[in-house]
Every structure is written in C-alpha cells, then in structure tokens.
PDB file of C-alpha atoms in Angstrom:
ATOM      1  CA  MET E   1      21.075  60.219  58.516  1.00 70.00           C
ATOM      2  CA  PHE E   2      22.459  56.843  58.870  1.00 71.00           C
ATOM      3  CA  ALA E   3      23.029  57.203  62.754  1.00 71.00           C
ATOM      4  CA  SER E   4      19.331  57.431  62.532  1.00 75.00           C
ATOM      5  CA  TYR E   5      18.467  54.718  60.390  1.00 80.00           C
ATOM      6  CA  LEU E   6      20.362  52.120  62.210  1.00 77.00           C
ATOM      7  CA  ILE E   7      18.126  53.318  65.635  1.00 77.00           C
ATOM      8  CA  GLY E   8      15.005  52.951  63.482  1.00 79.00           C
ATOM      9  CA  LEU E   9      15.470  49.450  62.057  1.00 81.00           C
ATOM     10  CA  ARG E  10      17.078  47.923  65.155  1.00 76.00           C
ATOM     11  CA  GLU E  11      14.683  49.251  67.063  1.00 76.00           C
ATOM     12  CA  GLY E  12      11.819  48.612  64.885  1.00 81.00           C
ATOM     13  CA  LEU E  13      12.429  45.243  63.923  1.00 79.00           C
ATOM     14  CA  GLU E  14      13.125  44.143  67.523  1.00 76.00           C
ATOM     15  CA  ALA E  15       9.062  45.502  68.193  1.00 79.00           C
ATOM     16  CA  THR E  16       8.409  44.327  64.506  1.00 82.00           C
ATOM     17  CA  LEU E  17       9.801  40.531  65.702  1.00 76.00           C
ATOM     18  CA  VAL E  18       7.778  40.514  68.975  1.00 75.00           C
ATOM     19  CA  VAL E  19       4.553  41.364  66.869  1.00 81.00           C
ATOM     20  CA  SER E  20       4.996  38.951  64.628  1.00 79.00           C
ATOM     21  CA  VAL E  21       5.526  36.133  66.704  1.00 73.00           C
ATOM     22  CA  LEU E  22       2.350  37.255  68.592  1.00 77.00           C
ATOM     23  CA  VAL E  23       0.016  37.036  65.836  1.00 80.00           C
ATOM     24  CA  ALA E  24       1.627  33.769  64.421  1.00 76.00           C
ATOM     25  CA  LEU E  25       0.799  32.365  67.409  1.00 74.00           C
ATOM     26  CA  LEU E  26      -2.643  33.382  67.464  1.00 78.00           C
ATOM     27  CA  VAL E  27      -2.850  32.821  63.873  1.00 79.00           C
ATOM     28  CA  LYS E  28      -1.746  29.149  64.623  1.00 74.00           C
ATOM     29  CA  SER E  29      -4.139  28.437  67.445  1.00 73.00           C
ATOM     30  CA  ASP E  30      -7.448  29.797  65.268  1.00 78.00           C
ATOM     31  CA  ARG E  31      -7.369  33.062  67.817  1.00 77.00           C
ATOM     32  CA  ARG E  32      -7.828  35.223  65.010  1.00 81.00           C
ATOM     33  CA  ASP E  33     -10.437  36.997  67.595  1.00 81.00           C
ATOM     34  CA  ARG E  34      -7.704  38.201  69.634  1.00 79.00           C
ATOM     35  CA  LEU E  35      -5.723  39.998  66.851  1.00 83.00           C
ATOM     36  CA  PRO E  36      -7.506  43.533  67.503  1.00 87.00           C
ATOM     37  CA  LEU E  37      -6.616  43.095  70.787  1.00 83.00           C
ATOM     38  CA  VAL E  38      -2.440  43.339  70.067  1.00 83.00           C
ATOM     39  CA  TRP E  39      -3.051  45.867  67.348  1.00 87.00           C
ATOM     40  CA  ALA E  40      -4.933  48.167  70.173  1.00 88.00           C
ATOM     41  CA  GLY E  41      -1.555  47.311  72.584  1.00 87.00           C
ATOM     42  CA  VAL E  42       0.413  48.301  69.417  1.00 87.00           C
ATOM     43  CA  GLY E  43      -1.351  51.178  68.299  1.00 89.00           C
ATOM     44  CA  ALA E  44      -1.364  52.579  72.073  1.00 90.00           C
ATOM     45  CA  ALA E  45       2.249  51.845  71.932  1.00 89.00           C
ATOM     46  CA  LEU E  46       2.943  54.012  69.102  1.00 88.00           C
ATOM     47  CA  VAL E  47       0.954  57.204  70.788  1.00 91.00           C
ATOM     48  CA  LEU E  48       2.511  56.668  73.353  1.00 91.00           C
ATOM     49  CA  SER E  49       5.870  56.551  71.677  1.00 87.00           C
ATOM     50  CA  VAL E  50       5.720  60.121  70.178  1.00 87.00           C
ATOM     51  CA  ALA E  51       3.771  61.816  72.690  1.00 90.00           C
ATOM     52  CA  PHE E  52       7.339  60.666  74.556  1.00 90.00           C
ATOM     53  CA  GLY E  53       9.505  62.178  71.786  1.00 85.00           C
ATOM     54  CA  ALA E  54       7.077  65.301  71.437  1.00 86.00           C
ATOM     55  CA  LEU E  55       7.248  65.787  75.188  1.00 88.00           C
ATOM     56  CA  LEU E  56      11.811  65.759  74.909  1.00 86.00           C
ATOM     57  CA  THR E  57      11.591  68.517  72.240  1.00 81.00           C
ATOM     58  CA  PHE E  58       9.015  70.571  73.574  1.00 85.00           C
ATOM     59  CA  THR E  59      11.053  70.515  76.936  1.00 86.00           C
ATOM     60  CA  VAL E  60      14.334  71.507  75.724  1.00 81.00           C
ATOM     61  CA  ALA E  61      12.888  74.112  73.977  1.00 79.00           C
ATOM     62  CA  ARG E  62      11.082  75.824  77.207  1.00 85.00           C
ATOM     63  CA  LEU E  63      14.739  75.740  78.473  1.00 84.00           C
ATOM     64  CA  GLU E  64      17.081  78.544  79.094  1.00 85.00           C
ATOM     65  CA  TYR E  65      20.183  78.058  77.371  1.00 85.00           C
ATOM     66  CA  ARG E  66      22.544  76.239  80.838  1.00 88.00           C
ATOM     67  CA  GLN E  67      19.467  74.424  81.303  1.00 88.00           C
ATOM     68  CA  GLN E  68      19.043  73.272  78.354  1.00 86.00           C
ATOM     69  CA  GLU E  69      22.715  71.953  77.821  1.00 88.00           C
ATOM     70  CA  LEU E  70      21.688  69.755  81.180  1.00 90.00           C
ATOM     71  CA  PHE E  71      19.008  68.220  79.786  1.00 89.00           C
ATOM     72  CA  GLU E  72      20.235  67.298  77.122  1.00 86.00           C
ATOM     73  CA  ALA E  73      23.161  66.074  79.216  1.00 89.00           C
ATOM     74  CA  ILE E  74      21.040  63.477  81.066  1.00 90.00           C
ATOM     75  CA  THR E  75      19.370  62.578  78.099  1.00 88.00           C
ATOM     76  CA  SER E  76      22.261  61.742  76.330  1.00 87.00           C
ATOM     77  CA  LEU E  77      23.529  59.591  78.959  1.00 90.00           C
ATOM     78  CA  LEU E  78      20.534  57.738  79.631  1.00 88.00           C
ATOM     79  CA  ALA E  79      20.414  56.454  76.090  1.00 85.00           C
ATOM     80  CA  THR E  80      24.054  55.330  76.178  1.00 89.00           C
ATOM     81  CA  ALA E  81      22.644  53.244  78.867  1.00 89.00           C
ATOM     82  CA  PHE E  82      19.126  52.129  77.907  1.00 83.00           C
ATOM     83  CA  VAL E  83      21.296  51.290  73.884  1.00 81.00           C
ATOM     84  CA  THR E  84      24.281  49.068  76.515  1.00 88.00           C
ATOM     85  CA  TRP E  85      21.326  47.500  77.969  1.00 85.00           C
ATOM     86  CA  MET E  86      19.614  46.904  75.079  1.00 77.00           C
ATOM     87  CA  ILE E  87      22.755  45.418  73.051  1.00 82.00           C
ATOM     88  CA  PHE E  88      23.895  42.832  75.278  1.00 84.00           C
ATOM     89  CA  TRP E  89      19.868  42.248  76.576  1.00 78.00           C
ATOM     90  CA  MET E  90      19.232  41.216  72.552  1.00 74.00           C
ATOM     91  CA  ARG E  91      22.090  39.451  72.599  1.00 74.00           C
ATOM     92  CA  ARG E  92      21.990  36.659  75.337  1.00 73.00           C
ATOM     93  CA  ALA E  93      18.163  36.292  74.182  1.00 67.00           C
ATOM     94  CA  SER E  94      17.889  36.484  70.506  1.00 61.00           C
ATOM     95  CA  ARG E  95      18.105  32.651  70.613  1.00 63.00           C
ATOM     96  CA  THR E  96      14.677  31.947  73.294  1.00 66.00           C
ATOM     97  CA  LEU E  97      12.848  35.276  72.052  1.00 62.00           C
ATOM     98  CA  SER E  98       9.895  33.248  69.633  1.00 62.00           C
ATOM     99  CA  GLY E  99      10.046  30.842  73.125  1.00 67.00           C
ATOM    100  CA  GLU E 100       9.052  33.313  75.646  1.00 67.00           C
ATOM    101  CA  LEU E 101       6.738  35.277  74.270  1.00 65.00           C
ATOM    102  CA  ARG E 102       4.905  32.135  73.171  1.00 68.00           C
ATOM    103  CA  ALA E 103       4.843  31.273  76.690  1.00 72.00           C
ATOM    104  CA  ARG E 104       3.694  35.030  77.627  1.00 70.00           C
ATOM    105  CA  LEU E 105       0.559  35.033  75.138  1.00 68.00           C
ATOM    106  CA  SER E 106      -0.663  31.804  76.131  1.00 70.00           C
ATOM    107  CA  GLN E 107      -0.658  33.040  79.842  1.00 73.00           C
ATOM    108  CA  ALA E 108      -2.369  36.391  78.651  1.00 71.00           C
ATOM    109  CA  LEU E 109      -4.595  34.197  76.557  1.00 68.00           C
ATOM    110  CA  GLU E 110      -5.849  31.867  80.240  1.00 71.00           C
ATOM    111  CA  VAL E 111      -5.798  35.876  81.976  1.00 69.00           C
ATOM    112  CA  GLY E 112      -8.183  37.764  79.214  1.00 68.00           C
ATOM    113  CA  ALA E 113      -8.680  40.188  76.819  1.00 67.00           C
ATOM    114  CA  THR E 114      -7.052  43.075  78.919  1.00 73.00           C
ATOM    115  CA  ALA E 115      -3.669  41.026  79.520  1.00 75.00           C
ATOM    116  CA  VAL E 116      -3.379  40.858  75.793  1.00 73.00           C
ATOM    117  CA  VAL E 117      -3.558  44.353  75.095  1.00 78.00           C
ATOM    118  CA  VAL E 118      -0.902  44.884  77.939  1.00 80.00           C
ATOM    119  CA  MET E 119       1.253  42.172  76.664  1.00 76.00           C
ATOM    120  CA  ALA E 120       1.410  43.570  72.942  1.00 78.00           C
ATOM    121  CA  PHE E 121       1.394  47.670  74.647  1.00 85.00           C
ATOM    122  CA  LEU E 122       4.569  46.285  77.020  1.00 80.00           C
ATOM    123  CA  ALA E 123       6.489  44.935  74.396  1.00 73.00           C
ATOM    124  CA  VAL E 124       6.479  47.715  72.074  1.00 81.00           C
ATOM    125  CA  ALA E 125       6.272  50.419  74.324  1.00 83.00           C
ATOM    126  CA  ARG E 126       9.569  49.558  75.495  1.00 78.00           C
ATOM    127  CA  GLU E 127      11.005  50.089  72.415  1.00 78.00           C
ATOM    128  CA  GLY E 128       9.270  52.850  71.109  1.00 82.00           C
ATOM    129  CA  LEU E 129      10.299  54.810  73.873  1.00 82.00           C
ATOM    130  CA  GLU E 130      14.169  53.605  73.774  1.00 78.00           C
ATOM    131  CA  THR E 131      13.308  54.554  69.908  1.00 80.00           C
ATOM    132  CA  ALA E 132      12.228  58.084  70.903  1.00 83.00           C
ATOM    133  CA  LEU E 133      15.027  58.767  73.636  1.00 82.00           C
ATOM    134  CA  LEU E 134      17.932  57.324  71.651  1.00 77.00           C
ATOM    135  CA  PHE E 135      16.858  59.584  68.276  1.00 77.00           C
ATOM    136  CA  PHE E 136      16.696  62.594  70.719  1.00 80.00           C
ATOM    137  CA  ALA E 137      19.708  61.675  71.898  1.00 76.00           C
ATOM    138  CA  SER E 138      21.829  61.093  68.640  1.00 68.00           C
ATOM    139  CA  VAL E 139      20.153  63.938  66.172  1.00 67.00           C
ATOM    140  CA  GLN E 140      20.896  66.877  69.374  1.00 64.00           C
ATOM    141  CA  GLY E 141      23.453  68.794  66.923  1.00 53.00           C
ATOM    142  CA  ALA E 142      21.071  67.973  63.783  1.00 53.00           C
ATOM    143  CA  THR E 143      18.021  69.221  64.535  1.00 50.00           C
ATOM    144  CA  THR E 144      17.729  72.113  62.332  1.00 57.00           C
ATOM    145  CA  THR E 145      17.394  69.650  59.406  1.00 65.00           C
ATOM    146  CA  ALA E 146      14.588  66.860  58.771  1.00 69.00           C
ATOM    147  CA  VAL E 147      17.682  64.329  57.760  1.00 74.00           C
ATOM    148  CA  PRO E 148      17.706  62.339  60.615  1.00 75.00           C
ATOM    149  CA  LEU E 149      14.062  62.519  60.818  1.00 77.00           C
ATOM    150  CA  VAL E 150      13.950  60.607  57.582  1.00 81.00           C
ATOM    151  CA  GLY E 151      16.440  58.599  58.291  1.00 81.00           C
ATOM    152  CA  ILE E 152      14.665  56.767  61.176  1.00 81.00           C
ATOM    153  CA  THR E 153      11.783  56.764  59.422  1.00 83.00           C
ATOM    154  CA  LEU E 154      13.325  54.631  56.827  1.00 87.00           C
ATOM    155  CA  GLY E 155      14.768  52.424  59.068  1.00 84.00           C
ATOM    156  CA  LEU E 156      11.207  51.585  60.554  1.00 86.00           C
ATOM    157  CA  LEU E 157       9.897  50.741  57.594  1.00 88.00           C
ATOM    158  CA  THR E 158      12.688  48.290  56.160  1.00 89.00           C
ATOM    159  CA  ALA E 159      11.919  46.856  59.815  1.00 85.00           C
ATOM    160  CA  VAL E 160       8.477  46.637  59.253  1.00 85.00           C
ATOM    161  CA  ALA E 161       9.262  45.392  55.847  1.00 87.00           C
ATOM    162  CA  LEU E 162      11.924  42.963  56.900  1.00 84.00           C
ATOM    163  CA  GLY E 163       9.243  41.720  59.976  1.00 80.00           C
ATOM    164  CA  TRP E 164       6.446  41.429  57.417  1.00 83.00           C
ATOM    165  CA  ALA E 165       8.616  39.226  55.576  1.00 81.00           C
ATOM    166  CA  ILE E 166       9.984  37.160  57.556  1.00 75.00           C
ATOM    167  CA  TYR E 167       6.494  36.370  59.130  1.00 75.00           C
ATOM    168  CA  ARG E 168       4.974  35.266  55.712  1.00 74.00           C
ATOM    169  CA  SER E 169       8.327  33.208  55.934  1.00 66.00           C
ATOM    170  CA  ALA E 170       9.212  35.059  52.519  1.00 54.00           C
ATOM    171  CA  MET E 171      12.657  35.292  53.788  1.00 57.00           C
ATOM    172  CA  ARG E 172      14.661  33.603  56.590  1.00 65.00           C
ATOM    173  CA  ILE E 173      17.978  35.809  57.916  1.00 64.00           C
ATOM    174  CA  ASN E 174      20.656  34.758  60.407  1.00 70.00           C
ATOM    175  CA  LEU E 175      19.048  37.074  63.351  1.00 67.00           C
ATOM    176  CA  THR E 176      21.925  36.680  65.660  1.00 73.00           C
ATOM    177  CA  ARG E 177      24.227  37.164  62.812  1.00 77.00           C
ATOM    178  CA  PHE E 178      22.002  40.694  62.076  1.00 74.00           C
ATOM    179  CA  PHE E 179      21.833  41.791  65.734  1.00 75.00           C
ATOM    180  CA  THR E 180      25.546  40.995  66.678  1.00 81.00           C
ATOM    181  CA  TRP E 181      26.481  43.546  63.401  1.00 82.00           C
ATOM    182  CA  THR E 182      23.957  46.124  64.329  1.00 78.00           C
ATOM    183  CA  GLY E 183      25.162  45.699  67.985  1.00 82.00           C
ATOM    184  CA  LEU E 184      28.588  46.647  67.118  1.00 86.00           C
ATOM    185  CA  LEU E 185      27.850  49.556  64.981  1.00 83.00           C
ATOM    186  CA  LEU E 186      25.387  50.669  68.054  1.00 83.00           C
ATOM    187  CA  ILE E 187      28.032  50.891  70.383  1.00 89.00           C
ATOM    188  CA  LEU E 188      29.748  52.900  68.574  1.00 87.00           C
ATOM    189  CA  VAL E 189      27.357  55.088  68.155  1.00 84.00           C
ATOM    190  CA  ALA E 190      26.050  55.070  71.647  1.00 87.00           C
ATOM    191  CA  ALA E 191      29.530  55.965  72.643  1.00 90.00           C
ATOM    192  CA  GLY E 192      29.313  59.055  69.876  1.00 87.00           C
ATOM    193  CA  ILE E 193      26.428  59.584  72.679  1.00 87.00           C
ATOM    194  CA  PHE E 194      28.455  59.305  75.468  1.00 92.00           C
ATOM    195  CA  LYS E 195      30.708  61.853  74.105  1.00 91.00           C
ATOM    196  CA  TYR E 196      27.814  64.379  73.205  1.00 87.00           C
ATOM    197  CA  GLY E 197      26.940  64.398  77.047  1.00 90.00           C
ATOM    198  CA  VAL E 198      30.030  65.388  77.968  1.00 93.00           C
ATOM    199  CA  HIS E 199      30.423  67.890  75.798  1.00 92.00           C
ATOM    200  CA  ASP E 200      26.742  69.168  77.089  1.00 90.00           C
ATOM    201  CA  LEU E 201      28.220  68.679  80.675  1.00 93.00           C
ATOM    202  CA  GLN E 202      30.990  71.057  79.469  1.00 93.00           C
ATOM    203  CA  GLU E 203      29.343  73.138  77.988  1.00 90.00           C
ATOM    204  CA  ALA E 204      27.210  73.746  80.923  1.00 89.00           C
ATOM    205  CA  GLY E 205      29.911  74.201  82.890  1.00 89.00           C
ATOM    206  CA  VAL E 206      29.792  71.155  85.749  1.00 91.00           C
ATOM    207  CA  LEU E 207      32.620  69.895  83.603  1.00 92.00           C
ATOM    208  CA  PRO E 208      35.775  71.615  83.019  1.00 92.00           C
ATOM    209  CA  GLY E 209      37.933  71.125  79.707  1.00 89.00           C
ATOM    210  CA  LEU E 210      35.824  72.591  77.137  1.00 89.00           C
ATOM    211  CA  SER E 211      38.600  74.453  75.055  1.00 89.00           C
ATOM    212  CA  THR E 212      41.165  72.013  75.735  1.00 90.00           C
ATOM    213  CA  HIS E 213      41.846  69.955  73.165  1.00 90.00           C
ATOM    214  CA  ALA E 214      42.946  66.797  72.348  1.00 92.00           C
ATOM    215  CA  PHE E 215      43.884  66.812  69.223  1.00 89.00           C
ATOM    216  CA  ASP E 216      43.159  68.971  65.874  1.00 88.00           C
ATOM    217  CA  ILE E 217      42.744  66.567  62.238  1.00 88.00           C
ATOM    218  CA  SER E 218      40.847  69.207  60.655  1.00 84.00           C
ATOM    219  CA  GLY E 219      43.323  69.721  58.524  1.00 84.00           C
ATOM    220  CA  VAL E 220      42.792  65.627  57.662  1.00 85.00           C
ATOM    221  CA  MET E 221      38.955  65.544  57.928  1.00 85.00           C
ATOM    222  CA  PRO E 222      37.626  69.018  57.861  1.00 82.00           C
ATOM    223  CA  ALA E 223      34.031  69.260  59.254  1.00 75.00           C
ATOM    224  CA  ASP E 224      32.523  70.383  56.189  1.00 74.00           C
ATOM    225  CA  SER E 225      34.193  67.594  54.198  1.00 78.00           C
ATOM    226  CA  TRP E 226      31.346  64.390  52.950  1.00 71.00           C
ATOM    227  CA  TYR E 227      33.392  62.011  55.556  1.00 77.00           C
ATOM    228  CA  GLY E 228      34.019  64.521  58.180  1.00 77.00           C
ATOM    229  CA  ALA E 229      29.930  65.191  58.373  1.00 73.00           C
ATOM    230  CA  LEU E 230      29.567  60.775  58.113  1.00 71.00           C
ATOM    231  CA  LEU E 231      32.052  60.435  60.832  1.00 78.00           C
ATOM    232  CA  ALA E 232      30.225  63.279  63.348  1.00 77.00           C
ATOM    233  CA  GLY E 233      26.752  62.190  62.162  1.00 70.00           C
ATOM    234  CA  LEU E 234      27.703  58.870  63.017  1.00 71.00           C
ATOM    235  CA  PHE E 235      30.106  58.038  65.862  1.00 78.00           C
ATOM    236  CA  ASN E 236      30.176  61.560  66.643  1.00 79.00           C
ATOM    237  CA  ILE E 237      33.811  61.900  65.775  1.00 84.00           C
ATOM    238  CA  THR E 238      35.187  65.376  65.450  1.00 86.00           C
ATOM    239  CA  PRO E 239      38.548  67.125  64.496  1.00 87.00           C
ATOM    240  CA  GLN E 240      38.880  69.299  67.373  1.00 88.00           C
ATOM    241  CA  PRO E 241      37.600  67.028  70.360  1.00 91.00           C
ATOM    242  CA  SER E 242      38.585  67.969  73.865  1.00 93.00           C
ATOM    243  CA  VAL E 243      40.449  65.872  76.090  1.00 95.00           C
ATOM    244  CA  LEU E 244      37.504  64.697  78.543  1.00 94.00           C
ATOM    245  CA  GLU E 245      34.998  64.116  75.358  1.00 94.00           C
ATOM    246  CA  THR E 246      38.339  61.783  73.467  1.00 94.00           C
ATOM    247  CA  VAL E 247      38.631  60.253  77.414  1.00 95.00           C
ATOM    248  CA  ALA E 248      34.644  59.130  77.587  1.00 94.00           C
ATOM    249  CA  TRP E 249      35.011  57.782  74.191  1.00 94.00           C
ATOM    250  CA  VAL E 250      37.297  55.631  74.741  1.00 94.00           C
ATOM    251  CA  ALA E 251      36.670  54.541  77.491  1.00 95.00           C
ATOM    252  CA  TYR E 252      33.111  53.877  76.589  1.00 95.00           C
ATOM    253  CA  ALA E 253      33.223  52.363  73.621  1.00 93.00           C
ATOM    254  CA  VAL E 254      37.042  49.900  74.249  1.00 95.00           C
ATOM    255  CA  PRO E 255      35.403  48.060  77.170  1.00 95.00           C
ATOM    256  CA  THR E 256      32.407  48.165  75.612  1.00 94.00           C
ATOM    257  CA  LEU E 257      33.422  46.539  72.529  1.00 93.00           C
ATOM    258  CA  ALA E 258      35.303  43.788  73.963  1.00 93.00           C
ATOM    259  CA  LEU E 259      32.686  42.502  76.385  1.00 92.00           C
ATOM    260  CA  PHE E 260      30.120  42.056  73.322  1.00 91.00           C
ATOM    261  CA  LEU E 261      33.345  40.058  71.444  1.00 88.00           C
ATOM    262  CA  ARG E 262      34.188  38.124  74.134  1.00 86.00           C
ATOM    263  CA  PRO E 263      33.256  34.641  73.135  1.00 80.00           C
ATOM    264  CA  ARG E 264      29.977  33.234  75.048  1.00 68.00           C
ATOM    265  CA  ARG E 265      30.795  30.755  77.200  1.00 66.00           C
ATOM    266  CA  SER E 266      29.069  27.378  76.796  1.00 56.00           C
ATOM    267  CA  ARG E 267      27.019  25.201  79.425  1.00 52.00           C
ATOM    268  CA  PRO E 268      29.172  22.088  80.232  1.00 51.00           C
ATOM    269  CA  THR E 269      26.699  18.822  79.911  1.00 48.00           C
ATOM    270  CA  ALA E 270      26.923  16.353  82.682  1.00 47.00           C
ATOM    271  CA  SER E 271      27.883  12.985  81.599  1.00 47.00           C
ATOM    272  CA  PRO E 272      25.602  10.530  81.716  1.00 46.00           C
ATOM    273  CA  THR E 273      27.716   9.102  85.541  1.00 47.00           C
ATOM    274  CA  ASP E 274      27.795  11.940  86.820  1.00 48.00           C
ATOM    275  CA  SER E 275      23.979  12.824  87.236  1.00 46.00           C
ATOM    276  CA  PRO E 276      22.462  11.272  90.627  1.00 46.00           C
ATOM    277  CA  ALA E 277      20.753   8.708  89.043  1.00 46.00           C
ATOM    278  CA  ALA E 278      24.025   6.714  87.589  1.00 45.00           C
ATOM    279  CA  ARG E 279      26.089   7.597  90.586  1.00 47.00           C
ATOM    280  CA  ASN E 280      23.343   5.527  92.423  1.00 48.00           C
ATOM    281  CA  SER E 281      23.755   2.461  90.006  1.00 45.00           C
ATOM    282  CA  PRO E 282      24.670  -0.335  91.108  1.00 43.00           C
ATOM    283  CA  ALA E 283      27.218  -0.094  88.414  1.00 43.00           C
ATOM    284  CA  SER E 284      28.326   3.108  89.356  1.00 44.00           C
ATOM    285  CA  SER E 285      29.361   1.103  92.896  1.00 43.00           C
ATOM    286  CA  THR E 286      33.627   1.255  93.548  1.00 43.00           C
ATOM    287  CA  ASN E 287      32.371  -2.508  95.014  1.00 46.00           C
ATOM    288  CA  PRO E 288      33.873  -5.006  93.050  1.00 45.00           C
ATOM    289  CA  GLN E 289      30.823  -7.646  91.586  1.00 45.00           C
ATOM    290  CA  PRO E 290      31.378 -11.342  92.712  1.00 45.00           C
ATOM    291  CA  ALA E 291      31.975 -13.285  89.648  1.00 43.00           C
ATOM    292  CA  GLY E 292      29.508 -14.729  88.190  1.00 40.00           C
TER     293      GLY E 292
END
C-alpha cells in the first residue's frame, strides 16, 4: 500500500504543481476565461490515463501464462526506465519548472484556445500515463486485493490537497527537498520493479536460474510477517530470491543511488576581467601607461 501511495503522491504532486502554475498565471493575468480550457485538457488527460490502465489490465487478462509473464516483464522494465528518467528530470528541473511553464503558457495563449488545451493535456497526460504504468508494474503480485488501489488513491488525493494548499499559499514546502527524499524511495521501489521484471522473464523461460536461490532468510524474515510483507510490497525484497533477481536489484539500486546522491556541479561564474569587454578595455592592457 505504501509503495502505491508513494507513486500516487509523487506523480500526482508533479501533475498538480503543473496545473496550479497554469491556473495561477491565468488568474493573475486576468485570463479566467481560459480556465475551462485548462480543465478540459486536464480532464482529457485523466480519461486517457484511466483508459491506459484499463487497457493494461484487460490485455494481461487475455494472455496465456507465458505471454502474460512476458507482458508483465516488459511493463516492469518500461516502468523502471520511466521512473528513472522522471526522478532525474525532476531533480534537475524542480527549480526552474514554474518559469518554464509560464513561458510556455504565454506562448500558448498567443497561439489560441487549442494550444492551451493541448498544453494542459500534455502536461498532465505524461504524469498520468507514467502513474498507470508504474502502478500496474508495482502491484502485479497483489492483483487480488484492493489495497494497492486504495494506496494510490490516497496518494493522489494527498497530492491534490498539497497542490491546492500551495496554490492558496496556505503552506510552503521545500519542493527540492521533497523530490529528493521521494526520489530516494522511488529508486528503491524501481529496483524492486526491475527485480520483478527479471523474475517474470525467468518465469517465462527467457532467463534461466529461477530455482537457483541467492540466499534464504525466511527464518529471519517470514513472508507472512508484517515486516516481510512490508519489504516485499515496498521494495520487492523477498526472503528467497534467485541469483539473477538479487543481481538485478543491486545492479540497478547501487549505481542509480550513487548518481542521484552525487552533488550537483555549480557552474563557475566568470570574473569581470574574464569577459570580452573587460579584456578589450584599456585598463586590461598589458602595456604600461605612461605616467601623467
């Protein structure tokens, strides 16, 4: 449930922030007549996202066992790639997101009503499609219970509440710090999704070693215990994984965490004497000036 909640919160907050920036700009610029266009784009994106999730569920239910395992493996690998890209993109763009959206909306307003709808649609559709794919990939082992659906619903509702509070200036949170911490957790969630994709490939017979276990800690972490279920549901850490599953989890988590936690390089600021104007000025000449 917590993994689903985290996905809904993170993806939902990104979409909510985008919408809140668009709405705020229209309100402040006295263009409230364009607000229905934004909500039309948002509504269309939500419908597309729900339809995409339903299509994934419908497709996997109509496949045979081996085809189903292959389909789930492909969706898991795609979800891992999407969440990795999303984490690093938001880490880089969180500080300039508002300014970029304002510039794009100003251009869309100049183009016309259709451009505003398309912009709002694309901004929310990207997050919605990612959410549907991540949710499908993360709950493959729990499709018989409604707990993951409850978790992602609560995450989305929390994101909407936070977005509304930020829009109304009722609360201010450090978005850079928020996306950093949720990014760390999502990297571990993505490692579990990647591990599950490898497991599906082994189930389908594409990869060998399904019965070759790396270790067995079922005596310390029983699968039916609350902490065993928590680790399995959140990070896909199981008490008896195969060697390939363990290698996949570590091979993804360790380098991705290292890259994510690497300090950002600050761009060196040029000194005044380094500018072309300064170099060409008389004061920067190496020839000594005659004494007056």
